[in-house]
Coordinates of N, CA, C and O in Angstrom, one line a residue:
X1 N 100.9 84.2 86.2 CA 100.7 85.1 85.9 C 100.2 86.2 86.6 O 99.3 86.4 87.0
X2 N 101.4 87.3 87.4 CA 100.9 88.0 88.4 C 99.9 89.4 87.4 O 98.8 89.7 88.5
X3 N 100.0 89.2 86.6 CA 98.7 90.2 85.7 C 97.4 89.9 86.2 O 96.4 90.3 86.5
X4 N 97.2 88.5 86.1 CA 95.9 87.6 86.1 C 95.0 88.3 87.8 O 94.6 88.6 88.3
X5 N 96.0 87.8 88.7 CA 96.0 87.7 90.0 C 95.6 89.5 90.4 O 95.1 89.6 91.3
X6 N 96.4 90.4 89.8 CA 96.2 92.0 90.2 C 94.8 91.9 89.5 O 94.1 92.9 90.2
X7 N 94.5 91.6 88.6 CA 93.0 91.6 87.9 C 92.1 90.9 88.6 O 91.1 91.3 88.7
X8 N 92.5 89.5 88.9 CA 90.9 89.0 89.2 C 91.2 88.5 91.1 O 90.1 88.1 91.4
X9 N 92.1 88.4 91.6 CA 92.7 87.8 93.2 C 91.8 89.0 93.8 O 92.7 90.1 93.7
X10 N 91.5 88.7 95.0 CA 91.4 89.7 96.2 C 92.9 89.4 97.2 O 93.3 90.5 97.4
X11 N 92.9 88.5 97.6 CA 94.6 88.1 98.0 C 95.9 87.8 97.0 O 95.3 87.0 95.9
X12 N 96.9 87.5 97.4 CA 98.0 87.3 96.9 C 98.5 86.5 97.8 O 98.9 87.3 98.8
X13 N 99.6 85.1 97.5 CA 101.0 85.0 98.4 C 102.0 84.6 97.2 O 101.9 84.0 96.4
X14 N 103.0 85.3 98.0 CA 104.2 85.3 96.7 C 105.1 84.7 97.4 O 105.6 85.1 98.6
X15 N 105.7 83.5 97.0 CA 106.9 82.8 97.3 C 107.8 82.9 96.8 O 107.9 83.2 96.0
X16 N 109.2 83.8 98.3 CA 110.7 83.0 97.8 C 111.4 82.4 97.8 O 111.2 81.4 98.2
X17 N 113.0 82.6 97.8 CA 113.4 82.0 98.4 C 113.7 81.2 99.6 O 113.4 82.1 100.7
X18 N 113.9 80.1 100.2 CA 113.6 79.7 101.6 C 112.2 80.1 102.0 O 111.6 79.3 101.6
X19 N 112.3 80.2 103.3 CA 111.1 80.8 104.0 C 110.3 81.9 103.6 O 109.4 82.6 104.3
X20 N 111.1 82.9 102.2 CA 110.6 84.2 102.5 C 109.1 84.0 101.4 O 108.6 83.6 100.6
X21 N 108.3 84.9 102.3 CA 106.7 85.2 101.4 C 106.1 86.4 101.8 O 106.5 87.0 103.0
X22 N 105.1 86.8 101.5 CA 104.5 87.7 101.6 C 102.7 87.4 101.3 O 102.3 86.8 100.1
X23 N 101.9 87.0 102.1 CA 100.3 87.4 102.3 C 99.3 88.6 102.1 O 99.7 89.4 103.3
X24 N 98.8 89.1 101.4 CA 97.8 89.6 101.4 C 96.9 90.6 100.9 O 96.6 89.4 99.4
X25 N 96.7 91.4 100.5 CA 95.4 92.1 98.8 C 96.5 91.9 98.4 O 97.9 92.4 97.7
X26 N 95.9 91.6 97.2 CA 97.0 91.5 95.7 C 97.3 92.9 95.4 O 98.3 92.6 94.9
X27 N 96.5 93.8 95.4 CA 97.3 95.0 95.0 C 98.2 95.7 96.1 O 99.2 96.4 95.6
X28 N 98.6 95.0 96.9 CA 99.5 95.6 98.0 C 100.9 94.5 97.9 O 101.9 95.1 98.3
X29 N 100.7 93.2 97.6 CA 101.8 92.4 97.8 C 102.6 92.1 96.1 O 103.4 92.1 96.0
X30 N 101.4 92.4 94.6 CA 102.2 92.2 93.6 C 102.6 93.4 93.3 O 101.6 94.6 92.5
X31 N 104.1 94.3 93.4 CA 104.2 95.2 93.6 C 105.3 95.4 92.7 O 106.0 94.4 92.7
X32 N 105.8 96.6 91.8 CA 107.3 96.6 91.1 C 108.2 96.3 92.2 O 108.9 95.4 91.8
X33 N 108.2 96.8 93.5 CA 109.2 96.4 94.5 C 109.3 94.8 94.9 O 110.5 94.4 94.8
X34 N 107.7 94.4 95.1 CA 108.0 93.5 95.7 C 108.4 92.4 94.5 O 109.1 91.5 94.7
X35 N 108.4 92.1 93.6 CA 108.3 91.3 92.1 C 109.8 91.5 91.8 O 110.2 90.4 92.0
X36 N 110.8 92.6 92.1 CA 111.8 92.8 92.0 C 112.5 92.2 92.8 O 113.8 91.2 92.5
X37 N 112.4 92.4 94.2 CA 113.0 92.1 95.1 C 112.8 90.7 95.5 O 113.6 89.6 95.4
X38 N 111.4 89.6 95.3 CA 111.7 88.3 95.3 C 112.1 87.8 94.0 O 112.7 86.4 93.9
X39 N 112.4 87.9 92.6 CA 112.8 87.4 91.5 C 113.6 87.8 91.0 O 114.1 86.9 89.7
X40 N 114.0 88.8 91.5 CA 115.6 89.3 90.9 C 115.2 90.0 89.7 O 116.2 90.1 88.8
X41 N 113.8 90.5 89.0 CA 113.8 91.1 87.9 C 113.6 92.9 88.1 O 112.2 92.9 88.8
X42 N 113.6 93.7 87.3 CA 113.2 94.9 87.6 C 112.4 94.8 86.3 O 112.8 94.8 85.3
X43 N 111.1 95.6 87.3 CA 109.9 95.5 86.4 C 109.1 96.8 86.4 O 109.0 97.8 86.9
X44 N 108.4 97.0 85.4 CA 107.5 98.3 85.2 C 105.9 97.6 85.2 O 105.6 96.9 84.4
X45 N 105.1 98.4 85.7 CA 104.3 97.8 85.7 C 103.2 99.4 85.0 O 103.0 100.7 84.9
X46 N 102.3 98.7 83.6 CA 101.9 99.4 83.0 C 100.3 99.5 82.3 O 100.1 98.7 82.7
X47 N 99.6 100.8 82.4 CA 98.5 100.7 82.6 C 97.5 100.7 81.4 O 98.5 101.3 80.1
X48 N 96.8 99.7 81.2 CA 96.4 99.2 79.3 C 95.1 99.2 79.2 O 94.1 98.7 80.3
X49 N 94.1 100.5 78.6 CA 92.7 100.4 78.3 C 92.5 99.4 77.3 O 93.0 99.2 76.4
X50 N 91.6 98.6 78.2 CA 90.9 97.7 77.3 C 89.6 97.3 77.4 O 89.0 97.2 78.9
X51 N 88.4 97.5 76.6 CA 87.3 97.6 76.7 C 86.5 98.5 78.1 O 85.7 97.7 78.5
X52 N 87.0 99.5 78.1 CA 87.0 100.7 79.0 C 87.1 100.3 80.5 O 86.9 100.7 81.2
X53 N 87.8 99.0 80.4 CA 88.5 99.0 81.5 C 90.1 99.2 81.5 O 90.6 99.2 80.8
X54 N 90.8 99.5 83.2 CA 92.0 99.5 82.9 C 92.8 98.1 83.7 O 92.4 98.2 84.6
X55 N 93.7 97.6 82.8 CA 94.3 96.5 82.9 C 95.7 96.9 83.4 O 96.4 97.9 82.7
X56 N 96.7 96.1 84.2 CA 98.1 96.3 84.6 C 98.7 95.4 83.4 O 98.6 94.0 83.7
X57 N 99.9 95.8 82.7 CA 100.7 95.0 81.8 C 101.5 94.8 83.1 O 102.6 96.4 83.2
X58 N 102.7 93.8 83.2 CA 104.0 94.2 83.6 C 105.0 93.5 83.1 O 105.4 92.4 82.2
X59 N 106.1 94.7 83.0 CA 107.2 94.4 82.2 C 108.5 93.8 82.5 O 108.5 94.8 83.2
X60 N 109.1 92.9 82.2 CA 110.3 92.9 82.8 C 111.4 94.2 82.1 O 111.3 93.5 81.2
X61 N 112.1 94.5 82.6 CA 113.4 95.3 82.0 C 114.5 94.7 82.1 O 115.3 94.7 81.5
X62 N 114.7 94.4 83.2 CA 116.6 93.9 83.5 C 116.2 92.9 84.7 O 115.7 93.0 85.9
X63 N 117.8 91.8 84.9 CA 117.9 91.3 85.7 C 118.5 92.5 86.5 O 119.2 93.4 86.3
X64 N 118.5 92.3 88.4 CA 119.3 92.5 89.3 C 119.7 92.0 90.2 O 119.8 90.4 89.9
X65 N 120.3 92.4 90.4 CA 121.7 91.3 91.7 C 121.5 90.9 93.0 O 122.1 90.8 93.9
X66 N 120.1 91.3 93.4 CA 119.2 91.0 94.6 C 118.8 89.7 94.6 O 117.6 89.7 95.4
X67 N 119.3 88.6 94.6 CA 118.4 87.5 94.2 C 118.4 86.8 95.9 O 119.3 86.5 96.6

């Protein structure tokens, strides 16, 4: 679940097809652009207020054709 990685992790590793990968700070790796590019799904990241904190919700919108 990418939402958990954004909230809890310092670093993230995103694996794609073949040898494609990204590694770095979670906030820099888990982005709408990278999620769409790696997994072929257009997404939107929305802020959600919960118990005084702002969390990110990742909502899949549609499939893209860049697999």
